[in-house]
Coordinates of C-alpha atoms and ligand atoms in Angstrom, one line a residue:
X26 CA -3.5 3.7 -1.9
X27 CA -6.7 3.6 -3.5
X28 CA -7.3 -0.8 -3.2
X29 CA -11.5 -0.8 -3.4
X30 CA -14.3 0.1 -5.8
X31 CA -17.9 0.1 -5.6
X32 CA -20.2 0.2 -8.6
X33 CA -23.6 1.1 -8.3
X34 CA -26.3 -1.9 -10.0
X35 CA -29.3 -1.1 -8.3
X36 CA -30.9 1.4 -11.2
X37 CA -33.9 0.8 -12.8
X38 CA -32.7 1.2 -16.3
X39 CA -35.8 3.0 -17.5
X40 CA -34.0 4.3 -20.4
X41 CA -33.2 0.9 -21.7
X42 CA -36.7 -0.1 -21.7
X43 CA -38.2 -2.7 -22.6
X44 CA -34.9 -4.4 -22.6
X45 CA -34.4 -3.8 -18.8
X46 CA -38.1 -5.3 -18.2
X47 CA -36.4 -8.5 -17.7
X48 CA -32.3 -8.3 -17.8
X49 CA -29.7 -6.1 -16.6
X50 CA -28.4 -3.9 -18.5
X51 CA -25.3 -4.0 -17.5
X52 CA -24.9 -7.6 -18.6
X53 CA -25.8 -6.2 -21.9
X54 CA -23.1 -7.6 -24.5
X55 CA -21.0 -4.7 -26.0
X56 CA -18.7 -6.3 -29.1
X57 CA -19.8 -9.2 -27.6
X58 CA -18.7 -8.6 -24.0
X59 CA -21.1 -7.9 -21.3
X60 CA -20.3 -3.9 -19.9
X61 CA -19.7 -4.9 -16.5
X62 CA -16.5 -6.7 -17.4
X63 CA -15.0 -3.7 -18.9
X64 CA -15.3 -1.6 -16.1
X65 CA -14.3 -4.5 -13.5
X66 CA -10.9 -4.6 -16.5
X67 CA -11.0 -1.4 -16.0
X68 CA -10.5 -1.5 -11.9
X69 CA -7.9 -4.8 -12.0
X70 CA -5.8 -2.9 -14.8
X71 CA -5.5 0.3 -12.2
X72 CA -4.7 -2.2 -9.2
X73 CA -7.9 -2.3 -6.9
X74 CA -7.9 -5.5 -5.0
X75 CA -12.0 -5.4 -4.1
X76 CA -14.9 -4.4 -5.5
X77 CA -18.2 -4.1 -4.2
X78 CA -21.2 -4.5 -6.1
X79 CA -24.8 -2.4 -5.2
X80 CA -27.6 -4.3 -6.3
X81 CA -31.2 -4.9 -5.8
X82 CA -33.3 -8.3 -5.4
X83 CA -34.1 -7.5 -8.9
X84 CA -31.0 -7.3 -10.0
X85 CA -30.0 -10.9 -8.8
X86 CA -29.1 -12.2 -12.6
X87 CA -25.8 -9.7 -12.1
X88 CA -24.9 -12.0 -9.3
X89 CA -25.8 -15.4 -10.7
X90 CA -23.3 -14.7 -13.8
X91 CA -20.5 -14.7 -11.2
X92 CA -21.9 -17.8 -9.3
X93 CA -22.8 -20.3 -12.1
X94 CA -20.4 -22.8 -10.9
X95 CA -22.2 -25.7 -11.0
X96 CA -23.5 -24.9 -14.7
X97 CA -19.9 -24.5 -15.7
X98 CA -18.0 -27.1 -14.0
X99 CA -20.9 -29.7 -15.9
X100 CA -20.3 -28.3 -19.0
X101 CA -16.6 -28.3 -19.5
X102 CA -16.5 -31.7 -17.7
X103 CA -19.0 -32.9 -21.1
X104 CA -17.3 -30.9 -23.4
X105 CA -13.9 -29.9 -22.2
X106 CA -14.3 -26.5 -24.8
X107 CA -10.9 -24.5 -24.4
X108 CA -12.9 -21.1 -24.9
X109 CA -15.3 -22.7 -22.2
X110 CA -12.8 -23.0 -19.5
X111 CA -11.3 -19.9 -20.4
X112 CA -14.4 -17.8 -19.6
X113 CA -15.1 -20.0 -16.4
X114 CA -11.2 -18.6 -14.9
X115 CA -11.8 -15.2 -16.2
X116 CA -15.4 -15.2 -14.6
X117 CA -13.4 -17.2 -11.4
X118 CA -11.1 -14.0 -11.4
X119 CA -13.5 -11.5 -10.6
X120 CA -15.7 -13.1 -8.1
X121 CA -13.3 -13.9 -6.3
X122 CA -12.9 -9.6 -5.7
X123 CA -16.5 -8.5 -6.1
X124 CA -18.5 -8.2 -2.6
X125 CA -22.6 -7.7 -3.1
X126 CA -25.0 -5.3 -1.1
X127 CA -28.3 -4.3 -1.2
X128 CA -30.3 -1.5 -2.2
X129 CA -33.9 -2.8 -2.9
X130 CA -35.4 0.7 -3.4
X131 CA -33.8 3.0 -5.7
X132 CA -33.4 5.8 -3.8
X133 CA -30.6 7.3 -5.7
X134 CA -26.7 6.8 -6.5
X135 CA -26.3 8.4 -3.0
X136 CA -28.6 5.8 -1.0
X137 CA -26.8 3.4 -3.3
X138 CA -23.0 4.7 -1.7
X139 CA -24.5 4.6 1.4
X140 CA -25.2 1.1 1.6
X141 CA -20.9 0.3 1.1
X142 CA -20.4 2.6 4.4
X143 CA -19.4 -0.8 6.4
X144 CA -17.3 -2.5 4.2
X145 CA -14.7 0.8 3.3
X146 CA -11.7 0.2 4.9
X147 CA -9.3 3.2 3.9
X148 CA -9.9 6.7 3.6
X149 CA -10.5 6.9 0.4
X150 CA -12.2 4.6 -2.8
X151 CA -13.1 5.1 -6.1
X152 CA -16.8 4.7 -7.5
X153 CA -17.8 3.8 -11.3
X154 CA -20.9 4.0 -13.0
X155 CA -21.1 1.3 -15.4
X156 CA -23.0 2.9 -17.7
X157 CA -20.4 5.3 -18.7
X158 CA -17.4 3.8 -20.6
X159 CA -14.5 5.1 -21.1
X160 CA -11.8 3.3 -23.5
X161 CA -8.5 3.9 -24.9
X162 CA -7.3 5.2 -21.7
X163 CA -7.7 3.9 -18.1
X164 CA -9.5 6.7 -16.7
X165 CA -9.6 5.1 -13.2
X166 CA -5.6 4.8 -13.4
X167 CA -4.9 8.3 -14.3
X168 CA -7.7 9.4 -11.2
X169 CA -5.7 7.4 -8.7
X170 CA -2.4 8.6 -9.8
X171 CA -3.8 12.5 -9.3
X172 CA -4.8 11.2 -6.1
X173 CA -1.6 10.1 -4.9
X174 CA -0.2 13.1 -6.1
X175 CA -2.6 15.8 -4.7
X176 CA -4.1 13.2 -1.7
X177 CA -7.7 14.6 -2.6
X178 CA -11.0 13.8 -4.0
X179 CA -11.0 13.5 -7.7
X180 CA -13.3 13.0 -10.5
X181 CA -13.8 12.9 -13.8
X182 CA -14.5 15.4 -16.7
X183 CA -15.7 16.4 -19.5
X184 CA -17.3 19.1 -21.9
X185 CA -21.0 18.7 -22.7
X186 CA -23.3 20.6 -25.5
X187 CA -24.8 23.3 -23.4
X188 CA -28.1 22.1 -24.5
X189 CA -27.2 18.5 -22.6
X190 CA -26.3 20.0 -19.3
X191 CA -29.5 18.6 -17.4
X192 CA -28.4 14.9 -17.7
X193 CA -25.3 15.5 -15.4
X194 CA -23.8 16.7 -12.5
X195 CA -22.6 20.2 -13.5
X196 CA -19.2 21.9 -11.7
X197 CA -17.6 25.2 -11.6
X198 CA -13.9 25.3 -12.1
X199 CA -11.8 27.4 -8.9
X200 CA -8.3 26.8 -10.0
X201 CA -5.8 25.2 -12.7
X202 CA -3.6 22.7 -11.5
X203 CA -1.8 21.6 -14.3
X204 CA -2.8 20.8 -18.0
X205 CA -5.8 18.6 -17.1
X206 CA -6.7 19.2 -13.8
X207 CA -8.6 21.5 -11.9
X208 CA -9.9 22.3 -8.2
X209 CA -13.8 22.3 -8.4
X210 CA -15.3 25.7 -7.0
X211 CA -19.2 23.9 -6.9
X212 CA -20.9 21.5 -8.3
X213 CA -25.1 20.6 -8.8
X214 CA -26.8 17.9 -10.1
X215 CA -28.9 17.8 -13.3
X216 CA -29.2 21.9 -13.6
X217 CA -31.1 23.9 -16.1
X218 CA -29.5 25.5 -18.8
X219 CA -30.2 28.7 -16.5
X220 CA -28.7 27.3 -13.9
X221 CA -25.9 25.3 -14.9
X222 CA -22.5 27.4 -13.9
X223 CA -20.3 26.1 -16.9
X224 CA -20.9 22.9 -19.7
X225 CA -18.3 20.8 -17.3
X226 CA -20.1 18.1 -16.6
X227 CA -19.1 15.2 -13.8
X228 CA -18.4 11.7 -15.9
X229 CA -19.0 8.6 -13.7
X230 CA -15.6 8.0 -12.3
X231 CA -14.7 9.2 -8.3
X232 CA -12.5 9.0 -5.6
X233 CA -14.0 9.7 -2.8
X234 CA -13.5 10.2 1.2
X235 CA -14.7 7.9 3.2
X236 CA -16.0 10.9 5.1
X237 CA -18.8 11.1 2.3
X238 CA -21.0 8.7 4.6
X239 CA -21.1 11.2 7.5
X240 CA -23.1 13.9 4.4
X241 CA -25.0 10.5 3.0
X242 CA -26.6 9.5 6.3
X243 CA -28.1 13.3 6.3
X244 CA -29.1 14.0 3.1
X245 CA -32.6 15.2 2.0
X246 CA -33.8 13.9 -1.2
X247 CA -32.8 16.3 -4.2
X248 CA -33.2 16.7 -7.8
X249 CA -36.4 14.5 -8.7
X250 CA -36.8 13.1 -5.1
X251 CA -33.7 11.4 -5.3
X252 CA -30.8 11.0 -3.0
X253 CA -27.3 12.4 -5.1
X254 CA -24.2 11.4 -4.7
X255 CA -23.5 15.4 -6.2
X256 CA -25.4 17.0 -3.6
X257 CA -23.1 14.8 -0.8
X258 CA -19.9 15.8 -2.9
X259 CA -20.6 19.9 -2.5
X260 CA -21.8 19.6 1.8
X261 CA -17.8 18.2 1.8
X262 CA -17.2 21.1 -0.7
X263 CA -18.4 23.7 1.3
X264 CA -16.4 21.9 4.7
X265 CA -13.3 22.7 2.3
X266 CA -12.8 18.9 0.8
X267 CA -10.8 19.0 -1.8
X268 CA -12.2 18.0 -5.4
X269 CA -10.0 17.9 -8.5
X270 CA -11.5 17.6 -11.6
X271 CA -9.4 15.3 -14.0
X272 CA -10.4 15.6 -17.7
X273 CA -10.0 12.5 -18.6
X274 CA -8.2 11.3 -22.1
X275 CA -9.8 8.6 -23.2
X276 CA -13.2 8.4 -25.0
X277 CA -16.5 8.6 -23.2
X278 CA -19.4 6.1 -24.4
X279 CA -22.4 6.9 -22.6
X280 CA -24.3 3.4 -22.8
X281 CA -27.5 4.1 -20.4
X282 CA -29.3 5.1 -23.4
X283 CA -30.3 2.9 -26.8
X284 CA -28.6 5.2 -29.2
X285 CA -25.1 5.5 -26.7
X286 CA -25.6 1.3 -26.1
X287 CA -25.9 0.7 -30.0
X288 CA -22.9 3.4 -30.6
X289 CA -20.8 1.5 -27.9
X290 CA -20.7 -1.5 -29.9
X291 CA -19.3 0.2 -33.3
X292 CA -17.1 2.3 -31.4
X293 CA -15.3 -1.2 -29.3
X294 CA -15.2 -3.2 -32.2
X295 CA -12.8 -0.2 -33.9
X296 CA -10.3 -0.6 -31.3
Ligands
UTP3 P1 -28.9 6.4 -13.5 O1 -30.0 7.1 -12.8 O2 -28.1 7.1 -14.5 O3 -29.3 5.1 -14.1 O4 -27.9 5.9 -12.3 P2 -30.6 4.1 -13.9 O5 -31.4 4.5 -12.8 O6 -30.1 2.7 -13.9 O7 -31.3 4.3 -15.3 P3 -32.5 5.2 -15.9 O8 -32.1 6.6 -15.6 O9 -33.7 4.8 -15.2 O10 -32.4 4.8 -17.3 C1 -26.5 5.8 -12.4 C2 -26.0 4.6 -11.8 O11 -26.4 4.5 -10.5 C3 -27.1 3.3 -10.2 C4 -27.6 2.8 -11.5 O12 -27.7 1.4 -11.6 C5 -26.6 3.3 -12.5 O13 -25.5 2.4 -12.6 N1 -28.2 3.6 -9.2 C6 -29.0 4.6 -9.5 C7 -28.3 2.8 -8.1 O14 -27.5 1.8 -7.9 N2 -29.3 3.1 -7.2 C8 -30.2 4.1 -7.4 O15 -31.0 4.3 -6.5 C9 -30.0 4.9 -8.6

């Protein structure tokens, strides 16, 4: 059983500039609900039990929402708002799963995995990137239900414009499974459009080994001097790991960018 998550924080956010000069983005309101708490819905809704939270010093205003007890307990006490306390339970809720570690330098999503390696307890857990959103199907449900099934590595899917390929993690299919789902021959992080080996790109959802930590503590900086979770994924590729790629059916909103965050907004308030 799949029972813990861990969500990467510690990014810079460059592509949110200025905004991310001085607040995190993923605190950033989306139909009036800060991101973070749809992928933490996300998680409680597909049954994990803990989640652990990467951030950096800088990114100590993610903690403090969680930990404003003080603030809250004065406030309802003065004004004993119904919506109030309702927030404070539902903010309770959560922090009463979420675990924090560090990752003061942003060395990359893989440095960023690495810094969970004490804290997994089973053999496998499932990482989300918070930027990406996925909504009108639990993407994170469906994953851990193929991995139940299959007992592997999964992530999820999806078709990019060719042109786009450089801004993901890129795969090549092996197999079919079944409508949906697909064994991953390779996969490479941000390619060229030379080098990309299909437009299947890696969407920020994965269940992954606990095993990964044994390629993290090894790994060489990659693409742009960074350390990628990708580049960990294909060393347990090539010591015959099962991936499955899971294209996923809900719809993907990619909010790490202005135009993707604005989008978000329009695209929630539909549903
Ligand atoms: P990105 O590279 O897509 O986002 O990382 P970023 O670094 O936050 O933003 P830009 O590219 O500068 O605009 C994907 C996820 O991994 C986290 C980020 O916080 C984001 O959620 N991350 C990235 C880390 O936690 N640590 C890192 O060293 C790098």
């Amino acid at each position: 059983m799949i029972k813990q998550a861990i969500i990467p924080l510690a990014g810079l956010g460059t592509r949110l500039l200025p905004l991310t000069s001085v607040f995190a983005k993923e605190l950033l309101p989306i139909n009036g609900k800060p991101g973070i708490e749809y992928i933490l819905d996300e998680c409680i809704e597909s049954g994990i039990k803990e989640i652990i939270f990467i951030i950096s010093k800088k990114k100590e205003m993610i903690k403090r929402y969680f930990y404003n007890d003080q603030f809250y307990k004065k406030i309802i006490k003065r004004k004993k708002d119904p919506r109030v306390i309702k927030e404070y339970q539902k903010i309770l809720r959560y922090k009463k799963m979420i675990k924090f570690v560090y990752q003061n330098k942003p060395l990359g999503t893989g440095d960023a995995v690495l810094k969970t390696k004490r804290y997994i307890k089973d053999k496998y857990f499932l990482m989300l990137l918070p930027d990406d959103l996925i909504i009108k199907n639990n993407c994170s449900k469906s994953m851990i239900k193929i991995h139940n099934k299959y007992r592997s590595s999964v992530m999820a899917s999806m078709k990019v414009s060719k042109k786009n390929v450089s801004r993901w993690g890129i795969y090549k299919l092996k197999k079919k499974l079944e409508k949906n789902n697909f064994t991953i021959d390779s996969v490479i992080e941000k390619p060229s459009i030379r080098e990309a080996p299909s437009n299947k790109a890696v969407i920020g959802r994965y269940i992954l080994p606990k095993t990964i930590f044994n390629k993290l503590q090894k790994q060489r900086p990659g693409k742009g001097g960074e350390i990628h979770i990708t580049d960990a994924i294909q060393s347990l590729i090539n010591e015959n790991e099962k991936f499955i790629a899971h294209n996923f059916l809900g719809k993907y909103l990619d909010c790490g960018t202005i135009k993707g965050y604005i989008n978000s907004s329009s695209e929630i308030a539909k549903l």
